[in-house]
PDB file of C-alpha atoms in Angstrom:
ATOM      1  CA  MET A   1     -48.796   8.525  17.160  1.00  0.00           C
ATOM      2  CA  ASP A   2     -50.517   5.482  16.165  1.00  0.00           C
ATOM      3  CA  TYR A   3     -48.181   2.948  18.549  1.00  0.00           C
ATOM      4  CA  ALA A   4     -49.538   0.121  18.212  1.00  0.00           C
ATOM      5  CA  GLU A   5     -48.955   0.079  14.323  1.00  0.00           C
ATOM      6  CA  LEU A   6     -44.782   1.179  14.814  1.00  0.00           C
ATOM      7  CA  ALA A   7     -45.037  -1.478  17.182  1.00  0.00           C
ATOM      8  CA  VAL A   8     -46.121  -3.904  14.542  1.00  0.00           C
ATOM      9  CA  ALA A   9     -44.116  -2.599  12.095  1.00  0.00           C
ATOM     10  CA  ALA A  10     -40.443  -3.362  14.458  1.00  0.00           C
ATOM     11  CA  ALA A  11     -42.030  -6.255  14.555  1.00  0.00           C
ATOM     12  CA  GLU A  12     -42.519  -7.438  11.673  1.00  0.00           C
ATOM     13  CA  LYS A  13     -39.473  -5.555  10.705  1.00  0.00           C
ATOM     14  CA  MET A  14     -37.577  -7.918  13.710  1.00  0.00           C
ATOM     15  CA  GLU A  15     -38.404 -10.716  11.616  1.00  0.00           C
ATOM     16  CA  LEU A  16     -37.187 -10.014   9.024  1.00  0.00           C
ATOM     17  CA  TYR A  17     -33.637  -9.417  10.545  1.00  0.00           C
ATOM     18  CA  ARG A  18     -34.273 -12.887  11.460  1.00  0.00           C
ATOM     19  CA  GLN A  19     -34.835 -14.184   8.468  1.00  0.00           C
ATOM     20  CA  ASP A  20     -32.523 -12.009   6.994  1.00  0.00           C
ATOM     21  CA  PRO A  21     -28.250 -14.304   7.420  1.00  0.00           C
ATOM     22  CA  GLY A  22     -26.390 -12.243   5.390  1.00  0.00           C
ATOM     23  CA  GLY A  23     -24.018  -9.111   6.099  1.00  0.00           C
ATOM     24  CA  TRP A  24     -23.267 -10.163   9.482  1.00  0.00           C
ATOM     25  CA  ARG A  25     -20.017 -10.179  11.300  1.00  0.00           C
ATOM     26  CA  GLY A  26     -18.853 -12.124  14.832  1.00  0.00           C
ATOM     27  CA  CYS A  27     -17.955 -10.273  17.155  1.00  0.00           C
ATOM     28  CA  ARG A  28     -17.782 -11.951  20.620  1.00  0.00           C
ATOM     29  CA  ARG A  29     -18.612 -16.088  21.545  1.00  0.00           C
ATOM     30  CA  THR A  30     -19.024 -17.136  24.956  1.00  0.00           C
ATOM     31  CA  SER A  31     -20.235 -20.804  26.300  1.00  0.00           C
ATOM     32  CA  GLU A  32     -23.719 -18.941  26.474  1.00  0.00           C
ATOM     33  CA  VAL A  33     -24.303 -16.417  23.385  1.00  0.00           C
ATOM     34  CA  SER A  34     -22.643 -16.442  19.678  1.00  0.00           C
ATOM     35  CA  VAL A  35     -22.639 -12.022  19.020  1.00  0.00           C
ATOM     36  CA  SER A  36     -22.733 -10.245  15.788  1.00  0.00           C
ATOM     37  CA  TRP A  37     -23.350  -7.184  14.597  1.00  0.00           C
ATOM     38  CA  ARG A  38     -24.145  -4.881  10.826  1.00  0.00           C
ATOM     39  CA  PRO A  39     -24.927  -1.286   9.900  1.00  0.00           C
ATOM     40  CA  SER A  40     -28.539  -0.213  11.417  1.00  0.00           C
ATOM     41  CA  ALA A  41     -29.774   0.891   8.037  1.00  0.00           C
ATOM     42  CA  GLU A  42     -32.341   3.300  11.246  1.00  0.00           C
ATOM     43  CA  PHE A  43     -29.458   5.536  12.613  1.00  0.00           C
ATOM     44  CA  ALA A  44     -25.355   6.401  11.661  1.00  0.00           C
ATOM     45  CA  GLY A  45     -24.653   3.229  13.816  1.00  0.00           C
ATOM     46  CA  ASN A  46     -24.885  -0.952  14.391  1.00  0.00           C
ATOM     47  CA  VAL A  47     -27.294  -3.368  15.195  1.00  0.00           C
ATOM     48  CA  TYR A  48     -25.896  -5.856  17.184  1.00  0.00           C
ATOM     49  CA  ARG A  49     -27.887  -9.671  17.504  1.00  0.00           C
ATOM     50  CA  GLY A  50     -27.374 -12.427  20.191  1.00  0.00           C
ATOM     51  CA  GLU A  51     -28.081 -16.577  19.757  1.00  0.00           C
ATOM     52  CA  GLY A  52     -27.973 -18.639  22.473  1.00  0.00           C
ATOM     53  CA  ILE A  53     -29.207 -21.689  23.166  1.00  0.00           C
ATOM     54  CA  LEU A  54     -30.370 -21.738  27.239  1.00  0.00           C
ATOM     55  CA  PRO A  55     -31.506 -24.824  29.544  1.00  0.00           C
ATOM     56  CA  ALA A  56     -35.311 -23.137  30.374  1.00  0.00           C
ATOM     57  CA  SER A  57     -38.582 -23.785  28.370  1.00  0.00           C
ATOM     58  CA  PRO A  58     -39.882 -20.989  26.991  1.00  0.00           C
ATOM     59  CA  LEU A  59     -41.744 -20.122  29.066  1.00  0.00           C
ATOM     60  CA  ASP A  60     -39.512 -20.410  31.464  1.00  0.00           C
ATOM     61  CA  VAL A  61     -37.166 -18.169  29.303  1.00  0.00           C
ATOM     62  CA  TRP A  62     -40.109 -15.864  28.545  1.00  0.00           C
ATOM     63  CA  GLU A  63     -41.084 -15.126  32.306  1.00  0.00           C
ATOM     64  CA  CYS A  64     -36.925 -13.898  33.287  1.00  0.00           C
ATOM     65  CA  ILE A  65     -37.062 -11.952  29.931  1.00  0.00           C
ATOM     66  CA  LYS A  66     -40.854 -10.292  29.699  1.00  0.00           C
ATOM     67  CA  PRO A  67     -41.749  -6.623  29.577  1.00  0.00           C
ATOM     68  CA  VAL A  68     -44.053  -6.160  32.338  1.00  0.00           C
ATOM     69  CA  ALA A  69     -44.403  -3.839  34.490  1.00  0.00           C
ATOM     70  CA  GLY A  70     -43.045  -5.361  38.360  1.00  0.00           C
ATOM     71  CA  GLY A  71     -41.252  -8.797  35.566  1.00  0.00           C
ATOM     72  CA  LEU A  72     -38.135 -10.350  36.719  1.00  0.00           C
ATOM     73  CA  ARG A  73     -36.223  -8.629  34.173  1.00  0.00           C
ATOM     74  CA  THR A  74     -35.054  -5.201  36.848  1.00  0.00           C
ATOM     75  CA  LYS A  75     -33.597  -8.326  38.939  1.00  0.00           C
ATOM     76  CA  TRP A  76     -31.339 -10.386  37.244  1.00  0.00           C
ATOM     77  CA  ASP A  77     -29.982  -7.593  34.070  1.00  0.00           C
ATOM     78  CA  GLN A  78     -27.314  -5.178  35.588  1.00  0.00           C
ATOM     79  CA  ASN A  79     -28.508  -2.869  32.421  1.00  0.00           C
ATOM     80  CA  VAL A  80     -31.654  -2.364  33.734  1.00  0.00           C
ATOM     81  CA  LYS A  81     -32.950  -0.278  36.951  1.00  0.00           C
ATOM     82  CA  ASP A  82     -36.323   0.623  37.250  1.00  0.00           C
ATOM     83  CA  PHE A  83     -38.485  -0.765  33.794  1.00  0.00           C
ATOM     84  CA  GLU A  84     -42.556   0.109  34.134  1.00  0.00           C
ATOM     85  CA  VAL A  85     -45.235   0.377  32.126  1.00  0.00           C
ATOM     86  CA  ILE A  86     -46.087   4.213  31.143  1.00  0.00           C
ATOM     87  CA  GLU A  87     -50.090   3.453  28.985  1.00  0.00           C
ATOM     88  CA  ALA A  88     -51.732   0.489  28.785  1.00  0.00           C
ATOM     89  CA  ILE A  89     -52.901   0.331  24.716  1.00  0.00           C
ATOM     90  CA  ASN A  90     -53.818  -3.309  23.876  1.00  0.00           C
ATOM     91  CA  ASP A  91     -53.912  -6.194  24.958  1.00  0.00           C
ATOM     92  CA  ALA A  92     -50.857  -7.342  23.305  1.00  0.00           C
ATOM     93  CA  VAL A  93     -48.630  -3.483  22.676  1.00  0.00           C
ATOM     94  CA  SER A  94     -47.666  -0.644  25.409  1.00  0.00           C
ATOM     95  CA  VAL A  95     -45.977   2.502  25.824  1.00  0.00           C
ATOM     96  CA  CYS A  96     -42.747   1.759  28.382  1.00  0.00           C
ATOM     97  CA  ARG A  97     -39.847   3.594  30.613  1.00  0.00           C
ATOM     98  CA  THR A  98     -36.199   1.938  31.118  1.00  0.00           C
ATOM     99  CA  THR A  99     -33.971   3.941  32.802  1.00  0.00           C
ATOM    100  CA  THR A 100     -30.517   1.881  33.799  1.00  0.00           C
ATOM    101  CA  SER A 101     -27.667   2.589  36.114  1.00  0.00           C
ATOM    102  CA  SER A 102     -24.253   4.032  34.946  1.00  0.00           C
ATOM    103  CA  ALA A 103     -22.078   1.120  33.846  1.00  0.00           C
ATOM    104  CA  PHE A 104     -19.034   0.434  32.119  1.00  0.00           C
ATOM    105  CA  MET A 105     -16.682   1.949  34.701  1.00  0.00           C
ATOM    106  CA  ARG A 106     -19.509   5.202  35.031  1.00  0.00           C
ATOM    107  CA  VAL A 107     -18.006   5.786  31.384  1.00  0.00           C
ATOM    108  CA  ILE A 108     -22.227   5.992  30.393  1.00  0.00           C
ATOM    109  CA  SER A 109     -24.237   7.376  32.245  1.00  0.00           C
ATOM    110  CA  PRO A 110     -27.278   6.847  33.847  1.00  0.00           C
ATOM    111  CA  ARG A 111     -29.615   6.131  31.006  1.00  0.00           C
ATOM    112  CA  GLU A 112     -33.999   6.385  30.221  1.00  0.00           C
ATOM    113  CA  PHE A 113     -35.699   4.707  26.776  1.00  0.00           C
ATOM    114  CA  VAL A 114     -38.659   5.209  25.862  1.00  0.00           C
ATOM    115  CA  ASP A 115     -40.323   2.701  24.066  1.00  0.00           C
ATOM    116  CA  VAL A 116     -43.240   1.452  22.488  1.00  0.00           C
ATOM    117  CA  VAL A 117     -43.449  -2.908  23.102  1.00  0.00           C
ATOM    118  CA  LEU A 118     -45.375  -5.553  21.671  1.00  0.00           C
ATOM    119  CA  MET A 119     -46.248  -9.255  22.776  1.00  0.00           C
ATOM    120  CA  LYS A 120     -46.913 -11.573  20.574  1.00  0.00           C
ATOM    121  CA  GLN A 121     -46.958 -15.610  20.130  1.00  0.00           C
ATOM    122  CA  PHE A 122     -46.148 -17.318  17.113  1.00  0.00           C
ATOM    123  CA  GLU A 123     -48.059 -20.630  16.059  1.00  0.00           C
ATOM    124  CA  ASP A 124     -45.074 -22.619  16.637  1.00  0.00           C
ATOM    125  CA  GLY A 125     -44.774 -21.789  20.147  1.00  0.00           C
ATOM    126  CA  THR A 126     -42.271 -18.665  19.415  1.00  0.00           C
ATOM    127  CA  MET A 127     -42.092 -15.795  21.696  1.00  0.00           C
ATOM    128  CA  LEU A 128     -41.233 -11.589  20.747  1.00  0.00           C
ATOM    129  CA  SER A 129     -41.177  -9.731  22.528  1.00  0.00           C
ATOM    130  CA  ALA A 130     -40.288  -6.201  20.102  1.00  0.00           C
ATOM    131  CA  ALA A 131     -39.676  -2.570  20.763  1.00  0.00           C
ATOM    132  CA  THR A 132     -39.095   1.116  19.059  1.00  0.00           C
ATOM    133  CA  ASN A 133     -38.243   3.797  20.230  1.00  0.00           C
ATOM    134  CA  VAL A 134     -41.907   6.994  20.756  1.00  0.00           C
ATOM    135  CA  GLU A 135     -42.643  10.040  22.352  1.00  0.00           C
ATOM    136  CA  HIS A 136     -45.488  10.100  25.216  1.00  0.00           C
ATOM    137  CA  PRO A 137     -46.236  13.375  26.339  1.00  0.00           C
ATOM    138  CA  LEU A 138     -46.234  11.456  29.848  1.00  0.00           C
ATOM    139  CA  CYS A 139     -41.973  10.866  29.272  1.00  0.00           C
ATOM    140  CA  PRO A 140     -40.593  14.289  29.354  1.00  0.00           C
ATOM    141  CA  PRO A 141     -36.763  14.224  29.850  1.00  0.00           C
ATOM    142  CA  ARG A 142     -35.310  14.113  33.277  1.00  0.00           C
ATOM    143  CA  PRO A 143     -32.504  15.621  33.796  1.00  0.00           C
ATOM    144  CA  ASN A 144     -30.801  13.378  35.474  1.00  0.00           C
ATOM    145  CA  PHE A 145     -30.722  11.109  32.512  1.00  0.00           C
ATOM    146  CA  VAL A 146     -29.617  11.253  28.768  1.00  0.00           C
ATOM    147  CA  ARG A 147     -32.457   9.922  27.041  1.00  0.00           C
ATOM    148  CA  GLY A 148     -31.419   7.175  24.873  1.00  0.00           C
ATOM    149  CA  LEU A 149     -33.444   5.721  21.842  1.00  0.00           C
ATOM    150  CA  ASN A 150     -33.940   1.960  20.244  1.00  0.00           C
ATOM    151  CA  TYR A 151     -34.825   1.681  17.288  1.00  0.00           C
ATOM    152  CA  PRO A 152     -36.784  -1.552  16.549  1.00  0.00           C
ATOM    153  CA  CYS A 153     -34.845  -4.622  18.618  1.00  0.00           C
ATOM    154  CA  GLY A 154     -36.202  -7.577  20.542  1.00  0.00           C
ATOM    155  CA  CYS A 155     -35.915 -10.853  21.495  1.00  0.00           C
ATOM    156  CA  PHE A 156     -37.614 -14.261  20.276  1.00  0.00           C
ATOM    157  CA  CYS A 157     -37.792 -17.083  22.754  1.00  0.00           C
ATOM    158  CA  ILE A 158     -38.144 -19.651  20.345  1.00  0.00           C
ATOM    159  CA  PRO A 159     -38.778 -23.549  21.235  1.00  0.00           C
ATOM    160  CA  LEU A 160     -36.818 -26.685  20.301  1.00  0.00           C
ATOM    161  CA  PRO A 161     -38.655 -29.676  18.728  1.00  0.00           C
ATOM    162  CA  GLY A 162     -37.924 -32.518  20.975  1.00  0.00           C
ATOM    163  CA  GLU A 163     -36.304 -30.596  23.625  1.00  0.00           C
ATOM    164  CA  PRO A 164     -38.576 -29.281  25.714  1.00  0.00           C
ATOM    165  CA  ASP A 165     -36.595 -27.419  28.454  1.00  0.00           C
ATOM    166  CA  ARG A 166     -34.135 -25.655  26.527  1.00  0.00           C
ATOM    167  CA  THR A 167     -34.710 -22.872  24.734  1.00  0.00           C
ATOM    168  CA  GLN A 168     -33.564 -20.401  21.678  1.00  0.00           C
ATOM    169  CA  LEU A 169     -33.069 -16.982  22.468  1.00  0.00           C
ATOM    170  CA  LEU A 170     -32.347 -15.290  19.274  1.00  0.00           C
ATOM    171  CA  SER A 171     -32.128 -11.332  20.119  1.00  0.00           C
ATOM    172  CA  PHE A 172     -31.419  -7.991  18.651  1.00  0.00           C
ATOM    173  CA  PHE A 173     -30.156  -4.534  19.743  1.00  0.00           C
ATOM    174  CA  GLN A 174     -29.441  -1.147  18.465  1.00  0.00           C
ATOM    175  CA  THR A 175     -29.210   1.180  20.822  1.00  0.00           C
ATOM    176  CA  ASP A 176     -27.989   5.097  19.944  1.00  0.00           C
ATOM    177  CA  LEU A 177     -26.986   5.680  23.797  1.00  0.00           C
ATOM    178  CA  GLY A 178     -27.427   9.961  22.881  1.00  0.00           C
ATOM    179  CA  GLY A 179     -24.851  11.747  24.980  1.00  0.00           C
ATOM    180  CA  TYR A 180     -21.476  12.215  23.896  1.00  0.00           C
ATOM    181  CA  LEU A 181     -19.634   9.022  23.821  1.00  0.00           C
ATOM    182  CA  PRO A 182     -16.656   8.516  21.776  1.00  0.00           C
ATOM    183  CA  GLN A 183     -17.491   5.766  19.129  1.00  0.00           C
ATOM    184  CA  THR A 184     -15.296   2.459  21.085  1.00  0.00           C
ATOM    185  CA  VAL A 185     -16.303   3.529  23.576  1.00  0.00           C
ATOM    186  CA  VAL A 186     -19.956   2.554  22.142  1.00  0.00           C
ATOM    187  CA  ASP A 187     -17.825  -0.715  20.021  1.00  0.00           C
ATOM    188  CA  SER A 188     -16.893  -1.776  22.610  1.00  0.00           C
ATOM    189  CA  PHE A 189     -19.772  -1.784  25.499  1.00  0.00           C
ATOM    190  CA  PHE A 190     -22.010  -3.643  23.163  1.00  0.00           C
ATOM    191  CA  PRO A 191     -20.626  -6.773  22.749  1.00  0.00           C
ATOM    192  CA  ALA A 192     -19.628  -6.931  26.075  1.00  0.00           C
ATOM    193  CA  SER A 193     -23.292  -6.340  27.966  1.00  0.00           C
ATOM    194  CA  ILE A 194     -24.660  -8.661  25.417  1.00  0.00           C
ATOM    195  CA  ALA A 195     -22.336 -11.436  26.693  1.00  0.00           C
ATOM    196  CA  GLY A 196     -23.203 -10.194  30.380  1.00  0.00           C
ATOM    197  CA  PHE A 197     -26.990 -10.100  29.246  1.00  0.00           C
ATOM    198  CA  TYR A 198     -26.996 -14.207  28.296  1.00  0.00           C
ATOM    199  CA  SER A 199     -24.902 -15.256  31.106  1.00  0.00           C
ATOM    200  CA  ASN A 200     -27.299 -13.647  33.636  1.00  0.00           C
ATOM    201  CA  LEU A 201     -30.094 -14.621  32.125  1.00  0.00           C
ATOM    202  CA  THR A 202     -29.027 -17.784  31.986  1.00  0.00           C
ATOM    203  CA  LYS A 203     -28.589 -18.327  35.734  1.00  0.00           C
ATOM    204  CA  ALA A 204     -31.469 -16.693  36.502  1.00  0.00           C
ATOM    205  CA  VAL A 205     -33.557 -19.124  34.526  1.00  0.00           C
ATOM    206  CA  LYS A 206     -32.069 -21.677  36.609  1.00  0.00           C
ATOM    207  CA  GLN A 207     -32.989 -19.962  39.964  1.00  0.00           C
ATOM    208  CA  LEU A 208     -36.420 -20.168  38.504  1.00  0.00           C
ATOM    209  CA  LYS A 209     -36.572 -23.230  38.298  1.00  0.00           C
ATOM    210  CA  ALA A 210     -35.183 -24.286  41.104  1.00  0.00           C
TER     211      ALA A 210
END
């Protein structure tokens, strides 16, 4: 399995999503994020788009969300219980396992996800984390977790010209949670989860600056 090639393809898919404004339907809006969705071309579910402005520099936002071992994500993101790097492929690409706690009043049991992750910086200072599901010999499914699948997903930390202490965060989520969840549960969970992600991230970057 060519992990680096899969990671680059996921990043390219993120850039296509970013450049394609068509077909998104709004489903939730808070003071921190606007969430929209459209049917996924990757699997029989939806791809969700979150967009919001965070009160911190791109570097501070990136510090909170970057997918690295020992990073801050497990401290503030209620959906991430544990994050580990299984294999570093090169400086920009790694295979990682993420485990989640039960969610949605325990209707959704703990999940695990194995993804290849790419980190990239663009010339304008935008930083991207992109990921997609893979299999890895060191990560067989574990009995206490349902194996979920992330299809190409990721986050862009985008600088705002003339506003060094504000960052646009554009994120795309498309996840097959696995198991036997009613579609109504899945459709309710993701918009609420993304709103929570932006809310908790906003608190985290404020604490980082304090």
